[in-house]
Short mmCIF file of C-alpha atoms in Angstrom, two decimals:
data_model
loop_
_atom_site.label_atom_id
_atom_site.label_comp_id
_atom_site.label_asym_id
_atom_site.label_seq_id
_atom_site.Cartn_x
_atom_site.Cartn_y
_atom_site.Cartn_z
CA MET A 1 21.05 13.10 79.89
CA ALA A 2 22.73 16.73 81.40
CA PRO A 3 20.07 18.54 83.02
CA ARG A 4 19.54 21.83 81.01
CA ARG A 5 20.96 25.07 82.23
CA PRO A 6 18.38 27.44 83.43
CA GLY A 7 17.58 29.77 80.61
CA ALA A 8 19.63 27.74 77.96
CA GLY A 9 17.63 26.50 74.81
CA MET A 10 14.51 27.61 76.79
CA SER A 11 11.51 29.64 75.02
CA ALA A 12 11.06 32.91 76.69
CA PRO A 13 7.60 31.43 78.33
CA GLU A 14 9.53 28.69 79.83
CA VAL A 15 11.94 30.83 81.85
CA GLN A 16 11.21 31.22 85.48
CA TYR A 17 11.85 34.49 86.89
CA LEU A 18 12.70 35.56 90.41
CA LEU A 19 12.25 38.90 92.30
CA HIS A 20 15.67 39.33 93.66
CA ALA A 21 16.13 39.29 97.55
CA ASP A 22 18.52 42.18 96.97
CA VAL A 23 15.58 44.10 95.55
CA GLU A 24 14.43 46.97 98.18
CA ALA A 25 10.95 48.41 97.55
CA VAL A 26 10.10 51.91 99.40
CA PRO A 27 6.55 53.06 98.82
CA MET A 28 6.23 56.88 98.07
CA PRO A 29 4.16 58.86 100.44
CA ASP A 30 0.83 59.94 99.14
CA GLN A 31 1.64 58.48 95.80
CA ASP A 32 0.21 55.33 94.07
CA GLU A 33 4.07 54.51 93.16
CA VAL A 34 6.98 52.56 94.49
CA LEU A 35 10.40 53.12 94.44
CA VAL A 36 12.59 49.83 93.69
CA ALA A 37 16.18 49.07 93.52
CA ARG A 38 18.72 46.13 93.82
CA ARG A 39 21.44 46.48 96.27
CA GLY A 40 25.00 46.56 94.67
CA SER A 41 23.44 47.75 91.27
CA ARG A 42 24.64 50.83 89.22
CA VAL A 43 21.37 51.20 87.80
CA PRO A 44 19.40 54.12 89.37
CA PRO A 45 16.36 53.54 91.31
CA GLN A 46 13.00 53.07 89.14
CA LEU A 47 9.53 54.14 90.27
CA ILE A 48 6.79 51.57 89.33
CA SER A 49 3.10 51.58 90.18
CA SER A 50 1.86 50.15 93.12
CA ASP A 51 -0.21 47.40 90.63
CA ALA A 52 2.89 46.84 89.02
CA MET A 53 4.69 46.01 92.54
CA ALA A 54 1.51 43.81 93.54
CA LEU A 55 2.39 42.01 90.10
CA LEU A 56 6.24 41.69 91.42
CA GLU A 57 5.21 40.08 94.46
CA HIS A 58 4.32 37.01 92.59
CA PHE A 59 7.63 36.52 91.81
CA ARG A 60 8.99 35.82 95.12
CA GLU A 61 9.04 32.36 94.25
CA PRO A 62 10.43 31.36 90.39
CA SER A 63 7.74 31.67 88.12
CA THR A 64 7.13 32.10 84.45
CA LEU A 65 5.80 35.42 83.14
CA VAL A 66 2.27 33.64 82.20
CA ASP A 67 1.81 32.03 85.62
CA ALA A 68 2.78 35.20 87.54
CA ILE A 69 0.08 37.20 85.88
CA LEU A 70 -2.55 34.54 86.08
CA ALA A 71 -1.85 34.42 89.67
CA TYR A 72 -2.15 38.19 90.12
CA CYS A 73 -5.12 38.07 87.95
CA ALA A 74 -7.02 35.73 90.19
CA ASP A 75 -6.09 37.74 92.97
CA VAL A 76 -7.38 41.23 92.09
CA GLY A 77 -10.02 39.87 89.46
CA ALA A 78 -8.13 41.49 86.44
CA ASP A 79 -8.31 40.28 82.85
CA PRO A 80 -5.13 38.20 82.25
CA MET A 81 -5.19 39.29 78.57
CA ALA A 82 -5.40 43.21 79.51
CA THR A 83 -3.07 42.67 82.27
CA LEU A 84 -0.49 41.10 79.96
CA ASP A 85 -0.36 44.09 77.73
CA ALA A 86 -0.33 46.60 80.07
CA SER A 87 2.60 45.00 82.34
CA PHE A 88 4.70 43.52 79.33
CA GLY A 89 6.95 46.44 78.84
CA VAL A 90 7.67 47.25 82.51
CA LEU A 91 8.51 43.48 83.09
CA VAL A 92 10.95 43.45 80.43
CA ALA A 93 12.48 46.49 81.52
CA LEU A 94 12.98 45.14 84.98
CA THR A 95 14.58 42.03 83.43
CA ARG A 96 17.23 44.27 81.97
CA THR A 97 17.85 45.82 84.96
CA ASP A 98 18.30 42.46 87.36
CA VAL A 99 15.55 43.44 89.06
CA LEU A 100 13.73 40.40 87.92
CA VAL A 101 16.04 37.60 87.04
CA ALA A 102 16.07 34.52 85.18
CA ASP A 103 16.39 31.60 88.26
CA GLY A 104 19.43 29.90 88.46
CA THR A 105 21.60 32.18 86.45
CA ALA A 106 24.57 34.58 87.21
CA PRO A 107 22.70 37.70 87.78
CA ALA A 108 20.43 35.81 90.62
CA ARG A 109 23.06 34.94 92.89
CA SER A 110 22.86 37.21 95.83
CA LEU A 111 25.64 40.08 96.36
CA GLU A 112 28.51 39.19 98.84
CA ASP A 113 31.42 40.94 100.09
CA ARG A 114 34.93 40.19 98.33
CA HIS A 115 36.76 41.16 101.27
CA ARG A 116 36.40 41.63 105.09
CA ILE A 117 37.57 44.49 107.59
CA GLY A 118 41.05 43.55 108.62
CA GLU A 119 42.04 41.81 105.74
CA VAL A 120 45.31 42.56 104.13
CA VAL A 121 45.17 43.70 100.28
CA GLY A 122 48.56 44.44 98.86
CA PRO A 123 50.24 46.99 101.24
CA ALA A 124 46.97 47.78 102.65
CA THR A 125 44.71 46.60 105.56
CA ILE A 126 40.98 47.04 104.95
CA THR A 127 39.55 49.09 107.91
CA GLY A 128 35.84 49.71 106.71
CA ARG A 129 33.27 49.46 104.04
CA ILE A 130 32.69 52.47 101.32
CA ARG A 131 30.70 50.85 98.66
CA VAL A 132 29.84 47.22 97.52
CA LEU A 133 28.69 46.82 93.73
CA ARG A 134 28.17 43.54 91.92
CA ASP A 135 31.12 44.60 89.62
CA SER A 136 33.33 46.35 92.16
CA GLU A 137 33.97 47.27 95.78
CA ILE A 138 35.82 50.30 97.64
CA TRP A 139 37.03 49.92 100.81
CA ARG A 140 39.17 52.41 103.36
CA GLY A 141 42.60 50.91 104.24
CA VAL A 142 45.47 51.91 105.96
CA LEU A 143 49.23 51.38 105.40
CA ALA A 144 51.84 50.12 107.51
CA ASP A 145 52.89 53.68 108.58
CA GLY A 146 49.02 55.02 109.33
CA THR A 147 48.71 56.51 105.92
CA ARG A 148 44.93 56.16 105.12
CA VAL A 149 44.45 54.78 101.74
CA VAL A 150 41.20 53.42 99.53
CA VAL A 151 41.19 50.13 98.13
CA LYS A 152 39.51 49.94 94.71
CA VAL A 153 38.32 46.20 93.54
CA VAL A 154 37.02 45.68 89.92
CA ASP A 155 35.60 42.64 89.07
CA ASP A 156 33.81 42.31 85.95
CA GLU A 157 34.77 39.66 83.12
CA ALA A 158 33.56 41.67 80.30
CA GLN A 159 34.23 45.34 81.32
CA GLY A 160 36.70 44.96 84.51
CA PRO A 161 40.14 44.72 82.53
CA GLY A 162 39.52 47.68 80.39
CA LEU A 163 38.14 49.86 83.22
CA VAL A 164 41.29 48.76 85.39
CA SER A 165 44.00 49.62 82.36
CA ARG A 166 42.39 52.94 81.44
CA GLU A 167 42.30 54.02 85.50
CA LEU A 168 46.02 53.09 85.64
CA ALA A 169 47.19 54.78 82.29
CA ALA A 170 45.33 58.33 83.69
CA LEU A 171 46.46 57.96 87.17
CA THR A 172 50.10 57.38 85.84
CA ARG A 173 49.87 60.27 83.62
CA LEU A 174 48.41 62.23 86.10
CA ASP A 175 51.06 61.49 88.98
CA GLY A 176 48.83 62.73 91.92
CA SER A 177 48.05 65.91 90.24
CA VAL A 178 43.93 66.61 90.65
CA ALA A 179 43.68 63.15 91.37
CA PRO A 180 44.40 60.28 94.02
CA ARG A 181 48.32 59.07 94.16
CA LEU A 182 48.25 55.21 92.90
CA VAL A 183 50.13 53.48 95.88
CA TRP A 184 49.89 49.86 94.33
CA HIS A 185 47.99 47.65 91.88
CA GLU A 186 47.52 44.07 90.70
CA ARG A 187 45.66 43.06 87.68
CA SER A 188 43.31 40.28 87.30
CA SER A 189 41.26 38.31 84.57
CA THR A 190 38.33 40.26 85.39
CA GLY A 191 39.83 43.81 86.43
CA GLY A 192 42.18 44.09 89.37
CA THR A 193 43.00 45.70 92.54
CA LEU A 194 43.94 49.36 93.18
CA VAL A 195 45.48 51.18 96.18
CA LEU A 196 44.69 54.74 96.26
CA ASP A 197 45.52 57.62 98.64
CA GLU A 198 42.38 58.38 100.30
CA VAL A 199 40.85 62.09 99.59
CA ASP A 200 39.00 64.04 102.02
CA GLY A 201 36.14 65.76 100.61
CA ASP A 202 32.35 65.76 99.95
CA PRO A 203 31.16 65.41 95.97
CA ALA A 204 30.65 68.84 94.68
CA ASP A 205 26.74 68.77 94.67
CA LEU A 206 26.69 68.28 98.27
CA ALA A 207 29.45 70.95 98.93
CA ALA A 208 27.92 73.47 97.00
CA LEU A 209 24.61 72.95 98.53
CA VAL A 210 26.03 74.33 101.85
CA ALA A 211 27.67 77.09 100.43
CA ASP A 212 26.46 80.72 100.02
CA ALA A 213 26.53 82.38 96.59
CA ASP A 214 30.40 83.40 96.55
CA GLY A 215 31.05 80.14 97.87
CA ARG A 216 29.50 78.33 95.16
CA ARG A 217 31.36 80.33 92.55
CA ARG A 218 34.72 79.28 94.23
CA ILE A 219 33.74 75.82 93.97
CA ALA A 220 32.58 76.11 90.38
CA VAL A 221 36.08 77.87 89.37
CA ALA A 222 37.75 75.18 91.35
CA VAL A 223 36.17 72.55 89.51
CA LEU A 224 37.07 74.45 86.49
CA ASP A 225 40.63 74.57 87.36
CA ALA A 226 41.06 70.56 88.05
CA TYR A 227 39.54 69.94 84.35
CA VAL A 228 42.25 72.54 82.91
CA ALA A 229 44.71 70.75 84.42
CA LEU A 230 43.39 67.21 83.65
CA HIS A 231 43.08 68.12 79.85
CA GLU A 232 46.40 69.89 79.76
CA ARG A 233 47.87 66.92 80.74
CA ASP A 234 46.01 65.01 77.84
CA VAL A 235 43.47 63.40 79.89
CA LEU A 236 39.79 63.10 79.31
CA HIS A 237 37.81 61.94 82.22
CA GLY A 238 35.16 60.39 80.46
CA ASP A 239 32.70 60.17 83.44
CA VAL A 240 32.21 63.61 84.53
CA HIS A 241 29.51 64.24 87.11
CA PRO A 242 29.62 65.76 90.65
CA GLY A 243 30.01 62.54 92.62
CA ASN A 244 33.13 61.90 90.73
CA VAL A 245 34.48 65.57 91.71
CA LEU A 246 35.56 65.95 95.56
CA VAL A 247 35.94 69.20 97.20
CA GLY A 248 37.95 69.54 100.19
CA ARG A 249 37.27 71.93 103.28
CA ASP A 250 39.48 74.59 101.59
CA SER A 251 37.84 74.08 98.05
CA THR A 252 40.53 72.18 96.79
CA VAL A 253 38.94 69.52 94.27
CA THR A 254 40.24 66.21 93.32
CA LEU A 255 38.74 63.97 90.34
CA ILE A 256 38.10 60.30 90.88
CA ASP A 257 37.05 57.14 88.86
CA PHE A 258 39.18 57.05 86.06
CA GLY A 259 37.89 53.66 84.54
CA LEU A 260 36.48 55.66 81.26
CA ALA A 261 39.18 57.82 80.75
CA GLY A 262 41.28 58.36 77.76
CA THR A 263 43.34 60.85 75.75
CA ALA A 264 42.53 62.80 72.73
CA SER A 265 44.46 60.28 70.41
CA GLU A 266 42.70 57.13 72.38
CA PRO A 267 39.44 58.25 73.27
CA PRO A 268 37.34 56.75 76.07
CA PRO A 269 34.07 55.24 75.59
CA ARG A 270 30.90 57.37 75.70
CA PRO A 271 28.97 57.22 79.05
CA GLY A 272 25.15 55.97 78.64
CA GLY A 273 23.33 59.01 79.39
CA GLY A 274 21.73 61.29 82.19
CA GLU A 275 22.33 65.55 82.46
CA TYR A 276 26.21 65.47 81.53
CA LEU A 277 25.53 63.67 78.04
CA ASP A 278 26.78 65.75 75.33
CA PRO A 279 24.09 66.76 72.45
CA ALA A 280 26.03 64.70 69.93
CA SER A 281 25.80 61.67 71.83
CA ALA A 282 22.06 62.49 72.54
CA ALA A 283 21.29 62.71 68.73
CA ALA A 284 23.07 59.44 68.03
CA LEU A 285 21.55 57.69 71.01
CA ARG A 286 18.22 58.96 69.61
CA SER A 287 18.75 58.11 65.78
CA GLY A 288 20.10 54.40 66.87
CA THR A 289 23.78 55.32 65.19
CA PRO A 290 27.15 54.99 66.96
CA THR A 291 28.07 57.58 69.28
CA PRO A 292 31.09 59.92 67.95
CA ALA A 293 34.49 59.48 69.80
CA LEU A 294 34.63 61.55 72.98
CA ASP A 295 36.60 64.76 72.60
CA ALA A 296 37.79 67.99 75.02
CA SER A 297 34.78 69.73 73.65
CA ALA A 298 32.26 67.21 74.44
CA GLU A 299 33.68 66.85 77.95
CA GLN A 300 33.53 70.60 78.05
CA PHE A 301 29.86 70.47 77.65
CA ALA A 302 29.74 67.76 80.71
CA VAL A 303 31.91 70.00 82.87
CA ALA A 304 29.62 73.14 82.02
CA ALA A 305 26.80 71.01 82.97
CA VAL A 306 28.11 70.44 86.13
CA VAL A 307 29.05 73.73 87.13
CA TYR A 308 25.55 74.88 86.24
CA ARG A 309 24.23 72.59 88.77
CA LEU A 310 26.71 73.62 91.12
CA LEU A 311 25.74 77.27 90.92
CA THR A 312 22.12 76.55 90.65
CA GLY A 313 21.20 73.39 92.25
CA ALA A 314 19.39 72.03 89.17
CA ALA A 315 20.33 70.67 85.84
CA PRO A 316 20.45 73.14 82.89
CA LEU A 317 17.24 71.17 80.66
CA ASP A 318 14.22 69.62 82.55
CA LEU A 319 14.80 65.91 81.60
CA ALA A 320 11.99 64.72 83.49
CA CYS A 321 10.41 62.92 80.74
CA GLU A 322 10.44 60.02 78.55
CA ARG A 323 13.83 58.95 77.34
CA ASP A 324 13.35 59.88 73.63
CA GLU A 325 12.31 63.66 74.55
CA ALA A 326 14.79 63.66 76.97
CA LEU A 327 17.70 62.90 74.33
CA ARG A 328 16.06 65.53 71.88
CA ARG A 329 16.24 68.05 74.55
CA ILE A 330 19.79 67.49 75.19
CA ALA A 331 20.61 67.38 71.41
CA GLN A 332 18.43 70.57 70.72
CA ASP A 333 17.34 72.91 73.46
CA ARG A 334 19.22 75.66 75.28
CA PRO A 335 19.92 75.66 78.97
CA ARG A 336 17.30 77.33 81.04
CA PRO A 337 17.83 80.74 82.68
CA PHE A 338 19.07 80.62 86.47
CA VAL A 339 15.59 82.24 87.18
CA ALA A 340 13.71 79.42 85.79
CA VAL A 341 15.26 76.90 88.18
CA GLY A 342 14.84 79.42 91.17
CA ALA A 343 18.24 80.39 91.71
CA THR A 344 19.70 83.98 91.82
CA PRO A 345 20.37 85.52 88.28
CA TRP A 346 24.01 86.10 87.13
CA PRO A 347 23.30 87.31 83.42
CA THR A 348 26.94 87.47 82.82
CA GLY A 349 27.93 83.96 84.07
CA GLU A 350 24.59 82.54 82.36
CA ARG A 351 25.85 83.87 79.19
CA VAL A 352 29.11 82.17 79.63
CA LEU A 353 27.54 79.02 80.43
CA ARG A 354 25.26 79.27 77.54
CA ARG A 355 28.10 79.05 75.16
CA ALA A 356 29.83 76.31 76.85
CA LEU A 357 26.32 74.43 76.92
CA SER A 358 25.72 75.17 73.27
CA THR A 359 24.55 72.32 70.95
CA ASP A 360 26.71 72.97 68.35
CA PRO A 361 30.30 72.19 69.36
CA GLN A 362 31.92 75.07 67.16
CA ARG A 363 30.24 77.59 69.20
CA ARG A 364 31.90 76.39 72.44
CA TYR A 365 35.01 77.62 73.89
CA ARG A 366 38.28 76.58 72.30
CA SER A 367 39.27 74.99 75.77
CA VAL A 368 38.20 74.56 79.17
CA ARG A 369 40.67 77.08 80.42
CA ALA A 370 39.05 79.60 78.02
CA LEU A 371 35.66 78.50 79.50
CA ARG A 372 37.32 79.14 83.09
CA ASP A 373 38.88 82.48 82.34
CA ALA A 374 35.55 83.60 81.22
CA LEU A 375 33.53 82.38 84.01
CA VAL A 376 35.92 84.05 86.19
CA GLY A 377 35.93 87.28 84.40
CA ALA A 378 32.17 87.45 84.37
CA PRO A 379 31.34 90.29 86.49
CA VAL A 380 28.72 89.97 89.44
CA GLU A 381 27.11 93.22 89.94
CA PRO A 382 24.22 94.99 91.79
CA ARG A 383 21.75 96.59 89.26
CA THR A 384 21.62 100.46 89.72
CA SER A 385 19.05 102.80 88.50
CA ALA A 386 16.94 100.05 86.30
CA PRO A 387 13.61 101.30 84.92
CA ASP A 388 10.57 100.32 86.82
CA LEU A 389 8.73 97.38 84.73
CA ALA A 390 5.93 96.43 86.80
CA ASP A 391 3.38 98.16 85.05
CA ALA A 392 4.79 96.91 81.53
CA LEU A 393 4.57 93.37 82.44
CA ALA A 394 1.21 93.46 84.06
CA ALA A 395 0.09 94.88 80.53
CA LEU A 396 1.15 91.75 79.04
CA ASP A 397 -0.66 89.39 80.91
CA VAL A 398 -2.61 86.73 79.22
CA THR A 399 -5.71 87.77 80.80
CA GLY A 400 -5.13 91.53 79.41
CA SER A 401 -6.22 93.38 76.25
CA VAL A 402 -2.49 92.89 74.63
CA TRP A 403 -3.05 89.06 74.79
CA ALA A 404 -6.74 89.42 73.18
CA THR A 405 -6.16 91.37 70.25
CA ALA A 406 -2.43 90.58 69.17
CA ASP A 407 -1.75 88.70 66.02
CA ASP A 408 1.36 86.33 65.75
CA ALA A 409 3.69 89.27 64.58
CA ARG A 410 3.01 91.22 67.57
CA ALA A 411 3.41 88.29 69.83
CA ALA A 412 7.06 87.95 68.82
CA HIS A 413 7.40 91.63 69.94
CA VAL A 414 6.06 90.86 73.25
CA ALA A 415 8.08 87.78 73.56
CA TRP A 416 11.02 89.06 72.80
CA PHE A 417 10.36 91.96 75.56
CA ALA A 418 9.58 89.66 78.18
CA GLY A 419 12.44 87.28 77.49
CA ARG A 420 14.91 90.16 77.51
CA VAL A 421 13.44 91.50 80.75
CA ALA A 422 13.84 88.19 82.20
CA THR A 423 17.52 87.65 81.11
CA LEU A 424 18.60 91.03 82.41
CA THR A 425 16.64 91.21 85.39
CA GLY A 426 15.91 87.83 86.46
CA ASP A 427 12.51 88.31 86.86
CA PRO A 428 10.27 85.02 87.24
CA TYR A 429 7.04 86.41 85.93
CA ALA A 430 8.61 88.20 82.91
CA TYR A 431 10.30 84.48 82.31
CA ASP A 432 6.97 82.52 82.61
CA LEU A 433 5.16 85.46 80.16
CA ALA A 434 7.89 85.13 77.82
CA LEU A 435 7.43 81.32 77.88
CA VAL A 436 3.66 81.66 76.81
CA TRP A 437 4.02 84.66 74.52
CA ALA A 438 6.89 82.76 72.52
CA SER A 439 4.92 79.63 72.22
CA ARG A 440 2.07 81.59 70.69
CA CYS A 441 4.22 83.22 68.11
CA GLY A 442 5.68 79.89 67.24
CA HIS A 443 9.27 81.05 68.93
CA VAL A 444 9.75 83.41 65.91
CA PRO A 445 11.89 86.37 66.72
CA PRO A 446 10.85 89.81 65.68
CA PRO A 447 12.81 91.53 62.80
CA ALA A 448 16.32 93.01 63.43
CA PRO A 449 16.24 96.79 63.66
CA ASP A 450 17.48 98.83 60.45
CA PRO A 451 21.32 99.75 60.76
CA ARG A 452 20.39 103.14 60.37
CA SER A 453 17.74 103.53 62.75
CA PRO A 454 18.15 105.09 66.08
CA LEU A 455 17.75 101.66 67.87
CA GLY A 456 20.38 100.39 65.60
CA ARG A 457 22.70 103.17 66.34
CA ALA A 458 21.96 102.48 69.75
CA HIS A 459 23.12 99.02 69.98
CA ARG A 460 25.89 99.74 68.18
CA ALA A 461 27.01 102.14 70.58
CA LEU A 462 26.34 99.54 73.36
CA ALA A 463 28.50 96.95 71.55
CA ALA A 464 31.33 99.50 71.07
CA HIS A 465 31.09 100.35 75.01
CA ALA A 466 31.57 96.98 76.01
CA ARG A 467 34.46 96.34 73.91
CA THR A 468 36.15 99.86 74.56
CA GLY A 469 34.63 100.79 78.07
CA ARG A 470 34.31 104.49 76.48
CA PRO A 471 31.51 106.53 78.74
CA ALA A 472 30.68 108.82 75.75
CA LEU A 473 29.03 105.39 73.59
CA LEU A 474 27.02 104.39 76.51
CA GLN A 475 25.71 107.67 76.78
CA VAL A 476 24.66 107.65 73.07
CA ALA A 477 22.41 104.73 73.84
CA ARG A 478 20.85 106.38 76.91
CA ASP A 479 20.07 109.41 74.80
CA VAL A 480 18.14 107.26 72.18
CA ALA A 481 16.12 105.25 74.94
CA ALA A 482 15.32 108.74 76.28
CA GLN A 483 14.25 109.97 72.87
CA LEU A 484 12.18 106.73 72.49
CA CYS A 485 10.61 106.66 75.50
CA ALA A 486 9.46 110.54 74.86
CA GLN A 487 7.71 109.07 71.89
CA ALA A 488 5.22 106.90 73.89
CA HIS A 489 1.55 107.45 73.48
CA THR A 490 -1.05 105.49 75.27
CA PRO A 491 -2.25 102.97 74.41
CA GLU A 492 0.69 101.88 72.41
CA PRO A 493 1.24 98.83 70.67
CA VAL A 494 4.11 96.64 72.22
CA ASP A 495 6.86 97.04 69.32
CA VAL A 496 10.50 96.57 70.42
CA LEU A 497 11.95 98.53 67.36
CA THR A 498 10.37 102.07 68.17
CA GLY A 499 8.35 103.94 70.55
CA GLY A 500 7.93 103.68 74.08
CA TRP A 501 8.27 99.78 74.25
CA ALA A 502 11.76 100.17 72.56
CA GLY A 503 12.75 102.83 74.61
CA LEU A 504 11.96 100.89 77.95
CA LEU A 505 13.66 97.90 76.77
CA LEU A 506 16.87 99.99 75.60
CA ALA A 507 17.02 101.83 79.17
CA LEU A 508 17.28 98.15 80.70
CA GLU A 509 19.96 97.08 77.98
CA CYS A 510 22.13 100.37 79.16
CA GLU A 511 22.34 99.01 82.71
CA ARG A 512 23.80 96.05 81.43
CA PRO A 513 25.48 96.85 78.23
CA ALA A 514 27.64 93.84 77.89
CA LEU A 515 24.68 91.70 77.94
CA ALA A 516 22.90 94.05 75.41
CA LEU A 517 21.19 92.37 72.18
CA ALA A 518 19.56 94.09 69.62
CA PRO A 519 15.95 92.26 68.79
CA GLY A 520 16.06 89.52 66.45
CA THR A 521 19.68 88.67 67.20
CA ALA A 522 20.70 85.02 68.31
CA ASP A 523 22.11 84.83 71.87
CA HIS A 524 24.89 82.28 71.70
#
């Protein structure tokens, strides 16, 4: 009788697992956690507890799950059943990421280079390694005439042929525009090999990291220009993230890695997740339904998320949470204001990005070009004579009498006031106040002003001024602000529709008329 192939016909308790030799473990300083990753894997490093790592050490030699748990419990004096309950989910997750592998199976094989320095591949001679993964390799090379190239090898029986076909189609369509020029290629049953012009540049997030504010904005616009050119050639990148956007010394942007690319008529597969996943895909993944086809609007969302990161150094949403909650936030939440991530406020630019990052695709820009034009047109202006709000904000602190006496309706007024101050000034204290007051009132906005009221008239004047630039209209709003402030008396309940608080906020809105927003109005 022929021996059984490892894992074939075995029940789960019989399978022997191995902690692969390619797995690297790095203890985190001052934390009871360990970072584990497998060299050559596309799966990001994972944090596990020190106890879980101690259990994994019992898989240095092939072992069943039961035997490893029993050996671990004998070492530390733990209860086997309680340990099994506590560790089972972690062990299953590690088998899915090839950290724990079934002994004798393909994933158990060690990572080996497919090529060597000095080897000739097509027209190129390999000169150095860039990256070696289990399903692909990227090498530096040189042509006979000295031209520097990159040699990309795709070797994945299941996905490789499709990845190479999509990349070749995109590169052919782009013909060296915003992408590397294709020099040579050869297909294989597991994918193939591409030789491309080498591109000098750094990943966009690293390039932005060392730039000043003006430099970051230049890089952001250059990235948008590249995606404008891409979309206008009817190509969807399909894999938008800063690592696939290279920025040269002159801020020239080149897009790379088109294995997930497609067109509007032949949309590519959706990427699996992360901060550049669009809301519709996140909602589908959360509900377990098929993800919709990628389109230009979904890719606009991903590009806007990249731009947000380039400008702030952070993601639009806080995704440091469980997977289901992260997907919910992507599907439902609005991007954080710059001040919330410690970045210098840019109210007009933030408004542009809020629209591009809307959870409703119908509210986004009609194209990446329209997004690019809006961001370029967003002024970066120093504030002038904004009113002093320090005393007003101090009165709204949770230790004060306003917090102690406010009902839900009044809390809605306070949350609106603090939120608008944060948006218009970038004051981090105002932002924190807005969060706690909004939570208290259940995130319900205050009522909108009566259109016939002084405040309603002032906001119509501000909107008209933003469209026409007529100074007389701005003066109308400033006169109303002065009148409302003159009505103030102490103590006065916080009211953003009338009285001194409304006047103070309106005076601030007059400093940024293009960003003015009447109470109770949604800002998309």
